[in-house]
Amino acid sequence: MKVTLINANTIKPPLSPIGLLYLSAYLKSKGMLVNVVDLCCANDIPAALSSMGKNQPDIIGVSIRNIDAAQMKMSKYFLPDVLTIIKLVKEQCPRTPLVLGGAGFSIAPVEIMEMTKADYGVVGEGEAALYALVQGLQTGSDVRAVAGLIFRDGDGKIRINPPQNSSTAFLRALPFQDLDAVNYSLYYNQGGMASLQTKRGCALDCVYCTYPLIEGKNYRLIPPAHVVDEMEYVLSRGYDYFHFSDSVFNVPREHALQVCREIIRRGLKVKWHAYMSPQGFDAELAGVLAAAGNDGVLFGVDSCSESMLGHLGKGFHKRDIAHACEACRVHGLEFSFHILFGAPGETMETVEETLQAIDDLRPTAAFLTQGIRVYRDTPIYKRLVSEGKLDPGRSLLEPYFYLSEELGPRFPGRVHEYAVARDFVFSDTTAKSPSTDEAVVALYKRNFRGPCWKILKELKRVSAGR
Ligand code: SF4
């Protein structure tokens, strides 16, 4: 079977499509002919899709990574562009079965199926479900029982089968990501990092997050030796700066320690960045991270107010943030905060508590955003519906944000003024624009490596003449 997979995510700086690369590797390992059409790297999207049509694929999969940027002040709604891409695909290959998938699709699969008139969809992880679908279409067998599949039944109604999360055994046997499926060096040179994963799933309960709904709440841990085998493989291709795209790298803590110790044992000369939780982040962990080449920790704390950490469902306390920062400092690790203002319960007092904590804890960088993007079935969605603040009949495809009613008119100006006065703080009212994105890509092209927050700090320092 000839399978064409289309990466419909065109965000810049480019993010390597790690899910699609695993999907490609898996299907190839099953003997399928896979062609990836990467629209992120395409200069001319209609031309790229036109040449795809000439290959006459037996099935086409379109990966929708995000439907929007999930940022209130820098709101971008990607779905209209994705719909245009799907329309072009259908014009090129009107009789070829079309299947949609990806994290963005999995957020609102039925609505997107209705909008696009696609034949099938896959919710959650794609490898096993897409393979079962392709096999079924090849042999003419009934595919209606495939876990995670969305399809139209005989009566035209859209049916959805609950997804089945991958097992640890499945992930252990999963081939390394298919770096040759895309222009990987372009991703590396314009995005600054190669991607890896050490697990799937997230057991935490951040109230706004769709990740546990899509990938499941149970962790499937990839054996440390397998993770580092893949790291060595990517390293052998000339890429030595990594980003672990796990939900949170250091939960479970023991698994993170084992991965790091394996990197140390093999003596790999690598640098890497990851999202981390302050939960259980102590000096022992920081020391092992540093020895394994960690070059930056992004704490997605969302708030430094004790009451807001509770409202946000973060599962750690203000004192844990302070301990984690101290542990980083002891071992010379650079760390940053992502802050998300405006969840239910946020007041000017909790905002000031967070701003004061940022001054006290002095992360390398802090990025302040405001407004909670509400997605269906998340804890915040259920709370707002139960409090009568959100109509459950409302479509949430177009970006919808919640901002605490208890924040007064002083709030936006206060955050803006706070960020402007500090060279290590960025707010969504000041920091990002298309020209900033271009400046970030330009620095990556000049061999800068590492996370965006390090670049933003450098840009702010240069523009302020410091
Ligand atoms: S830790 Fe990250 S992935 Fe997990 S629920 Fe929170 S925001 Fe989502």
Coordinates of C-alpha atoms and ligand atoms in Angstrom, one line a residue:
M1 CA 0.0 0.0 0.0
K2 CA 1.2 3.5 -0.8
V3 CA 0.5 5.8 2.2
T4 CA 0.9 9.5 1.9
L5 CA 1.2 11.4 5.2
I6 CA 0.8 15.2 5.1
N7 CA 2.2 17.5 7.8
A8 CA -0.3 20.4 7.8
N9 CA 1.4 22.3 10.6
T10 CA 3.2 25.3 9.1
I11 CA 4.1 27.2 12.4
K12 CA 7.5 28.9 12.4
P13 CA 10.0 28.5 14.0
P14 CA 9.4 25.0 12.7
L15 CA 8.9 22.1 15.1
S16 CA 10.0 18.7 14.0
P17 CA 6.8 16.6 13.5
I18 CA 7.9 13.9 15.9
G19 CA 4.6 12.0 15.9
L20 CA 4.5 11.9 12.1
L21 CA 8.1 10.6 12.0
Y22 CA 7.3 7.7 14.4
L23 CA 4.2 7.0 12.3
S24 CA 6.2 6.9 9.1
A25 CA 8.8 4.7 10.7
Y26 CA 6.2 2.3 12.0
L27 CA 4.3 1.9 8.7
K28 CA 7.5 1.4 6.8
S29 CA 8.5 -1.3 9.3
K30 CA 5.2 -3.0 8.3
G31 CA 6.2 -3.0 4.7
M32 CA 4.2 0.0 3.5
L33 CA 5.5 2.6 1.0
V34 CA 5.3 5.9 2.9
N35 CA 5.7 9.3 1.4
V36 CA 5.6 12.3 3.8
V37 CA 4.5 15.6 2.2
D38 CA 5.8 18.2 4.6
L39 CA 4.0 21.5 4.1
C40 CA 6.0 23.2 6.9
C41 CA 9.0 23.1 4.6
A42 CA 7.1 23.7 1.3
N43 CA 7.5 27.1 -0.4
D44 CA 4.4 26.4 -2.5
I45 CA 1.7 24.4 -0.8
P46 CA -0.5 23.8 -3.9
A47 CA 2.5 22.7 -5.9
A48 CA 3.6 20.3 -3.2
L49 CA 0.1 18.8 -3.0
S50 CA -0.1 18.6 -6.8
S51 CA 3.0 16.5 -7.0
M52 CA 1.7 14.3 -4.2
G53 CA -1.4 13.6 -6.4
K54 CA 0.8 12.3 -9.2
N55 CA 2.1 9.5 -6.9
Q56 CA -1.4 8.1 -6.7
P57 CA -1.4 7.1 -3.1
D58 CA -3.8 4.4 -1.8
I59 CA -4.6 6.4 1.3
I60 CA -3.8 9.9 2.5
G61 CA -3.4 10.9 6.1
V62 CA -3.4 14.5 7.2
S63 CA -1.8 15.4 10.6
I64 CA -3.3 18.3 12.4
R65 CA -1.1 19.2 15.3
N66 CA -2.8 22.3 16.6
I67 CA -6.1 24.0 15.8
D68 CA -4.9 27.3 17.3
A69 CA -2.0 28.9 19.1
A70 CA -3.8 28.7 22.5
Q71 CA -2.6 32.2 23.4
M72 CA -5.1 35.0 24.0
K73 CA -2.9 38.0 23.2
M74 CA -1.2 36.3 20.3
S75 CA -4.3 34.4 19.1
K76 CA -3.9 32.5 15.8
Y77 CA -6.6 30.2 14.5
F78 CA -5.0 27.5 12.2
L79 CA -8.0 25.5 11.3
P80 CA -9.1 27.6 8.3
D81 CA -5.7 27.0 6.7
V82 CA -5.9 23.3 7.4
L83 CA -9.4 23.2 5.8
T84 CA -7.9 24.9 2.7
I85 CA -5.2 22.2 2.6
I86 CA -7.7 19.4 2.9
K87 CA -9.8 20.9 0.1
L88 CA -6.7 20.9 -2.1
V89 CA -6.0 17.3 -1.2
K90 CA -9.5 16.2 -2.1
E91 CA -9.2 18.1 -5.4
Q92 CA -6.0 16.3 -6.2
C93 CA -7.1 12.8 -5.1
P94 CA -10.9 12.8 -5.0
R95 CA -11.3 9.0 -4.8
T96 CA -8.5 8.3 -2.3
P97 CA -9.6 7.6 1.3
L98 CA -8.7 10.5 3.5
V99 CA -7.9 10.0 7.2
L100 CA -7.3 12.8 9.7
G101 CA -5.3 12.6 12.9
G102 CA -2.9 14.4 15.2
A103 CA -3.3 16.2 18.6
G104 CA -5.2 19.1 17.1
F105 CA -7.7 16.8 15.4
S106 CA -8.1 14.7 18.6
I107 CA -9.4 17.8 20.5
A108 CA -12.5 18.1 18.4
P109 CA -12.7 15.0 16.1
V110 CA -16.4 14.9 15.3
E111 CA -16.7 18.7 14.5
I112 CA -13.6 18.5 12.2
M113 CA -14.9 15.4 10.5
E114 CA -18.1 17.2 9.8
M115 CA -16.4 20.3 8.5
T116 CA -14.0 18.4 6.2
K117 CA -16.1 15.5 5.1
A118 CA -13.0 13.3 5.6
D119 CA -13.6 9.6 5.3
Y120 CA -11.9 8.6 8.5
G121 CA -10.2 10.0 11.6
V122 CA -7.9 8.6 14.2
V123 CA -8.1 9.9 17.8
G124 CA -5.0 9.7 20.0
E125 CA -1.9 7.8 19.1
G126 CA -1.8 7.0 15.4
E127 CA 0.5 4.1 14.8
A128 CA -1.6 1.0 15.6
A129 CA -4.9 2.5 14.5
L130 CA -3.7 3.8 11.1
Y131 CA -2.0 0.5 10.4
A132 CA -5.1 -1.4 11.2
L133 CA -7.2 0.9 9.0
V134 CA -4.7 0.6 6.1
Q135 CA -4.7 -3.2 6.4
G136 CA -8.4 -3.4 6.6
L137 CA -8.8 -1.3 3.4
Q138 CA -6.2 -3.4 1.7
T139 CA -7.9 -6.7 2.4
G140 CA -11.4 -5.3 2.2
S141 CA -12.2 -6.4 5.8
D142 CA -14.4 -4.6 8.3
V143 CA -12.6 -1.7 10.0
R144 CA -15.4 -0.5 12.2
A145 CA -13.9 -2.1 15.3
V146 CA -10.5 -0.4 15.1
A147 CA -9.7 1.3 18.4
G148 CA -9.5 5.1 18.1
L149 CA -11.1 5.1 14.6
I150 CA -13.8 7.6 13.5
F151 CA -15.8 6.6 10.6
R152 CA -19.2 7.1 8.9
D153 CA -21.6 4.3 9.4
G154 CA -24.1 3.0 6.8
D155 CA -26.6 5.7 7.9
G156 CA -24.0 8.4 7.4
K157 CA -23.7 9.1 11.1
I158 CA -20.2 9.6 12.5
R159 CA -19.1 6.9 14.9
I160 CA -16.1 7.1 17.2
N161 CA -14.3 4.2 18.8
P162 CA -12.5 4.8 22.1
P163 CA -8.8 5.0 21.6
Q164 CA -6.4 2.4 23.0
N165 CA -3.2 3.8 24.4
S166 CA 0.0 2.2 23.3
S167 CA 1.6 -0.3 25.8
T168 CA 5.2 0.0 27.0
A169 CA 6.0 -3.1 25.0
F170 CA 4.7 -1.4 21.9
L171 CA 6.8 1.7 22.5
R172 CA 9.9 -0.5 23.2
A173 CA 9.5 -2.1 19.8
L174 CA 8.7 1.2 18.0
P175 CA 11.4 2.0 15.4
F176 CA 13.3 5.2 15.8
Q177 CA 11.7 8.2 14.2
D178 CA 12.1 8.4 10.4
L179 CA 14.5 11.4 10.1
D180 CA 14.7 10.9 6.3
A181 CA 11.0 11.4 5.8
V182 CA 11.4 15.2 6.0
N183 CA 14.2 17.8 5.6
Y184 CA 15.3 17.2 9.1
S185 CA 18.4 19.5 8.9
L186 CA 16.0 22.4 8.1
Y187 CA 14.1 21.7 11.3
Y188 CA 17.3 21.5 13.2
N189 CA 18.8 24.6 11.7
Q190 CA 15.7 26.7 12.0
G191 CA 14.2 25.3 15.2
G192 CA 17.4 24.7 17.1
M193 CA 16.8 21.3 18.6
A194 CA 16.1 17.6 17.6
S195 CA 13.2 16.0 19.4
L196 CA 13.1 12.9 21.5
Q197 CA 10.6 11.3 23.9
T198 CA 11.1 9.2 27.0
K199 CA 7.4 8.3 27.6
R200 CA 3.8 8.9 26.6
G201 CA 0.9 10.0 28.8
C202 CA 0.6 12.5 31.6
A203 CA -0.9 11.7 35.0
L204 CA -1.1 15.3 36.2
D205 CA -4.2 17.3 36.3
C206 CA -3.6 20.9 35.0
V207 CA -7.2 22.1 34.6
Y208 CA -6.9 23.5 31.1
C209 CA -4.9 20.7 29.5
T210 CA -6.0 18.3 26.8
Y211 CA -2.9 16.2 26.8
P212 CA -4.1 13.5 29.3
L213 CA -7.4 13.3 27.2
I214 CA -5.4 12.7 24.1
E215 CA -2.4 10.6 25.2
G216 CA -4.0 9.1 28.4
K217 CA -3.2 9.5 32.0
N218 CA -1.2 6.4 32.5
Y219 CA 2.5 6.7 31.8
R220 CA 4.1 4.3 29.3
L221 CA 7.8 4.6 30.0
I222 CA 10.3 3.9 27.2
P223 CA 13.2 1.9 28.6
P224 CA 16.2 4.3 29.2
A225 CA 18.5 2.2 27.1
H226 CA 16.1 2.5 24.2
V227 CA 15.7 6.3 24.6
V228 CA 19.5 6.7 24.6
D229 CA 19.9 4.3 21.7
E230 CA 17.7 6.7 19.7
M231 CA 19.6 9.7 21.0
E232 CA 22.8 8.1 19.8
Y233 CA 21.2 7.4 16.4
V234 CA 20.1 11.0 16.0
L235 CA 23.5 12.1 17.2
S236 CA 25.1 10.0 14.6
R237 CA 23.2 12.0 12.0
G238 CA 24.9 15.2 13.2
Y239 CA 22.3 16.6 15.6
D240 CA 23.6 17.1 19.2
Y241 CA 21.1 19.4 20.8
F242 CA 17.9 17.8 21.9
H243 CA 14.5 18.7 23.2
F244 CA 12.6 16.0 25.2
S245 CA 9.0 16.5 24.1
D246 CA 7.5 14.6 27.0
S247 CA 4.6 16.1 28.9
V248 CA 7.0 16.5 31.9
F249 CA 10.5 15.0 31.8
N250 CA 11.0 14.5 35.5
V251 CA 7.7 12.7 36.3
P252 CA 8.1 9.9 37.2
R253 CA 11.3 11.1 38.8
E254 CA 13.1 7.7 38.8
H255 CA 12.6 7.2 35.1
A256 CA 14.2 10.6 34.4
L257 CA 17.1 9.7 36.6
Q258 CA 17.6 6.5 34.8
V259 CA 17.6 8.2 31.4
C260 CA 20.1 10.7 32.5
R261 CA 22.4 8.1 34.1
E262 CA 22.3 6.1 30.8
I263 CA 23.4 9.3 28.9
I264 CA 26.2 9.8 31.5
R265 CA 27.3 6.1 31.4
R266 CA 27.7 6.3 27.6
G267 CA 29.7 9.5 27.8
L268 CA 27.6 11.3 25.2
K269 CA 28.5 14.8 24.3
V270 CA 25.0 16.3 24.0
K271 CA 23.0 19.2 25.3
W272 CA 19.3 19.1 25.9
H273 CA 16.2 21.0 27.1
A274 CA 13.0 19.7 28.7
Y275 CA 9.8 20.7 30.4
M276 CA 10.0 19.9 34.1
S277 CA 7.8 20.1 37.2
P278 CA 9.0 21.4 40.5
Q279 CA 7.4 18.4 42.1
G280 CA 10.3 16.2 43.5
F281 CA 12.9 18.4 41.8
D282 CA 15.8 18.4 44.3
A283 CA 19.5 18.9 44.3
E284 CA 20.2 15.2 43.5
L285 CA 18.0 15.4 40.4
A286 CA 19.5 18.8 39.3
G287 CA 23.1 17.3 39.7
V288 CA 22.3 14.3 37.5
L289 CA 20.5 16.5 34.9
A290 CA 23.6 18.8 34.7
A291 CA 26.0 15.9 34.4
A292 CA 23.8 14.4 31.6
G293 CA 24.1 17.6 29.5
N294 CA 20.9 19.5 30.5
D295 CA 21.1 23.0 29.1
G296 CA 17.8 24.5 30.2
V297 CA 14.8 23.6 32.3
L298 CA 11.4 25.1 31.5
F299 CA 9.2 24.9 34.6
G300 CA 5.6 25.2 33.5
V301 CA 4.6 26.5 36.9
D302 CA 1.7 28.7 35.6
S303 CA 1.6 30.6 38.9
C304 CA 3.7 31.2 42.0
S305 CA 0.6 31.9 44.1
E306 CA -0.2 29.1 46.5
S307 CA -4.0 29.5 46.0
M308 CA -3.7 29.6 42.2
L309 CA -1.5 26.5 42.1
G310 CA -4.5 24.8 43.7
H311 CA -7.0 26.3 41.3
L312 CA -4.9 25.3 38.4
G313 CA -4.5 21.7 39.6
K314 CA -0.8 21.8 39.4
G315 CA -0.1 19.2 42.2
F316 CA 2.8 21.1 43.8
H317 CA 3.3 24.0 46.1
K318 CA 5.0 27.4 46.2
R319 CA 7.7 26.0 48.4
D320 CA 8.4 23.3 45.8
I321 CA 9.1 26.0 43.2
A322 CA 11.6 27.7 45.5
H323 CA 13.3 24.4 46.3
A324 CA 13.6 23.5 42.6
C325 CA 15.0 26.9 41.7
E326 CA 17.6 26.6 44.5
A327 CA 18.5 23.1 43.2
C328 CA 19.1 24.5 39.7
R329 CA 21.2 27.3 41.1
V330 CA 23.4 24.9 43.1
H331 CA 24.2 22.9 39.9
G332 CA 24.4 25.8 37.5
L333 CA 21.3 24.9 35.5
E334 CA 19.5 27.7 33.7
F335 CA 15.8 27.6 34.2
S336 CA 12.7 29.5 33.0
F337 CA 9.1 29.9 34.1
H338 CA 6.0 29.9 32.0
I339 CA 3.2 31.8 33.8
L340 CA -0.5 31.7 32.9
F341 CA -2.6 34.4 34.5
G342 CA -6.4 34.5 34.6
A343 CA -7.7 31.1 35.8
P344 CA -10.7 31.0 38.0
G345 CA -9.7 32.5 41.4
E346 CA -7.1 34.9 40.0
T347 CA -7.1 38.3 41.6
M348 CA -4.7 41.2 41.6
E349 CA -3.4 39.9 44.9
T350 CA -2.5 36.5 43.4
V351 CA -0.9 38.3 40.4
E352 CA 1.2 40.4 42.7
E353 CA 2.2 37.3 44.7
T354 CA 3.4 35.7 41.5
L355 CA 5.3 38.8 40.2
Q356 CA 7.0 39.2 43.6
A357 CA 8.0 35.5 43.5
I358 CA 9.6 35.9 40.0
D359 CA 11.7 38.8 41.4
D360 CA 12.7 36.7 44.4
L361 CA 13.5 33.5 42.5
R362 CA 15.1 35.2 39.5
P363 CA 14.7 32.6 36.7
T364 CA 16.9 33.0 33.6
A365 CA 13.7 34.0 31.8
A366 CA 10.0 34.2 32.6
F367 CA 7.2 34.3 30.0
L368 CA 3.9 35.8 31.2
T369 CA 0.7 34.9 29.3
Q370 CA -2.9 35.6 30.1
G371 CA -6.2 34.0 29.4
I372 CA -7.0 30.3 29.6
R373 CA -7.8 28.6 26.3
V374 CA -10.8 26.4 27.1
Y375 CA -11.1 23.1 25.4
R376 CA -14.0 20.7 25.7
D377 CA -14.0 18.0 28.5
T378 CA -11.1 19.6 30.4
P379 CA -11.5 20.2 34.1
I380 CA -11.8 24.0 33.6
Y381 CA -14.5 23.4 30.9
K382 CA -16.5 21.3 33.4
R383 CA -16.1 23.9 36.1
L384 CA -17.2 26.8 33.9
V385 CA -20.2 24.9 32.6
S386 CA -21.2 23.9 36.1
E387 CA -20.9 27.5 37.3
G388 CA -23.1 28.6 34.4
K389 CA -20.2 30.7 32.9
L390 CA -20.0 28.7 29.7
D391 CA -22.8 27.4 27.4
P392 CA -22.1 23.7 26.8
G393 CA -23.7 24.1 23.4
R394 CA -21.0 26.6 22.3
S395 CA -18.5 25.4 19.8
L396 CA -15.0 25.7 21.2
L397 CA -13.2 25.2 17.8
E398 CA -12.6 28.9 17.4
P399 CA -10.3 30.1 20.2
Y400 CA -12.3 30.8 23.4
F401 CA -10.4 32.2 26.5
Y402 CA -11.4 32.6 30.1
L403 CA -10.0 35.5 32.1
S404 CA -11.0 35.7 35.8
E405 CA -13.7 38.3 36.4
E406 CA -11.9 39.2 39.6
L407 CA -9.1 40.8 37.7
G408 CA -9.7 44.5 37.5
P409 CA -8.8 47.0 34.7
R410 CA -5.4 47.5 36.1
F411 CA -4.3 43.9 35.3
P412 CA -3.1 44.1 31.6
G413 CA -1.1 47.3 32.2
R414 CA 0.5 46.0 35.4
V415 CA 1.8 42.9 33.6
H416 CA 3.0 44.9 30.6
E417 CA 4.8 47.4 32.8
Y418 CA 6.4 44.6 34.9
A419 CA 7.7 42.8 31.8
V420 CA 9.0 46.0 30.1
A421 CA 11.0 46.9 33.2
R422 CA 12.9 43.6 33.4
D423 CA 15.3 42.1 30.8
F424 CA 14.5 38.5 31.8
V425 CA 10.7 38.8 31.6
F426 CA 8.5 38.7 28.5
S427 CA 4.8 39.1 28.3
D428 CA 2.4 38.2 25.5
T429 CA 1.8 41.9 25.3
T430 CA 5.4 42.7 24.4
A431 CA 7.5 39.8 23.3
K432 CA 6.3 38.1 20.2
S433 CA 5.4 39.2 16.8
P434 CA 6.0 37.9 13.3
S435 CA 9.2 40.0 13.2
T436 CA 10.3 38.4 16.5
D437 CA 9.7 34.9 15.1
E438 CA 11.9 35.9 12.1
A439 CA 14.6 37.2 14.4
V440 CA 14.5 33.9 16.4
V441 CA 14.8 31.8 13.1
A442 CA 17.6 34.1 12.0
L443 CA 19.6 33.4 15.2
Y444 CA 19.0 29.6 14.8
K445 CA 20.3 29.8 11.3
R446 CA 23.4 31.4 12.7
N447 CA 24.0 28.2 14.7
F448 CA 22.3 29.3 17.9
R449 CA 21.0 26.1 19.6
G450 CA 18.5 25.7 22.4
P451 CA 15.1 26.8 23.5
C452 CA 13.3 29.9 22.4
W453 CA 13.4 31.6 25.8
K454 CA 17.2 31.8 25.7
I455 CA 17.0 33.6 22.3
L456 CA 14.3 36.0 23.4
K457 CA 16.4 37.0 26.3
E458 CA 19.4 37.7 24.0
L459 CA 17.1 39.7 21.6
K460 CA 15.8 41.8 24.4
R461 CA 19.3 42.5 25.8
V462 CA 20.5 43.5 22.3
S463 CA 17.5 45.7 21.5
A464 CA 17.9 47.5 24.9
G465 CA 21.6 48.0 24.2
R466 CA 22.6 46.2 27.4
Ligands
SF4_1 S1 1.9 18.6 33.2 FE1 1.8 19.4 31.1 S2 0.9 17.8 29.9 FE2 0.5 17.2 32.0 S3 -1.5 18.0 32.5 FE3 -0.1 19.6 33.1 S4 0.1 20.9 31.3 FE4 -0.8 19.0 30.6

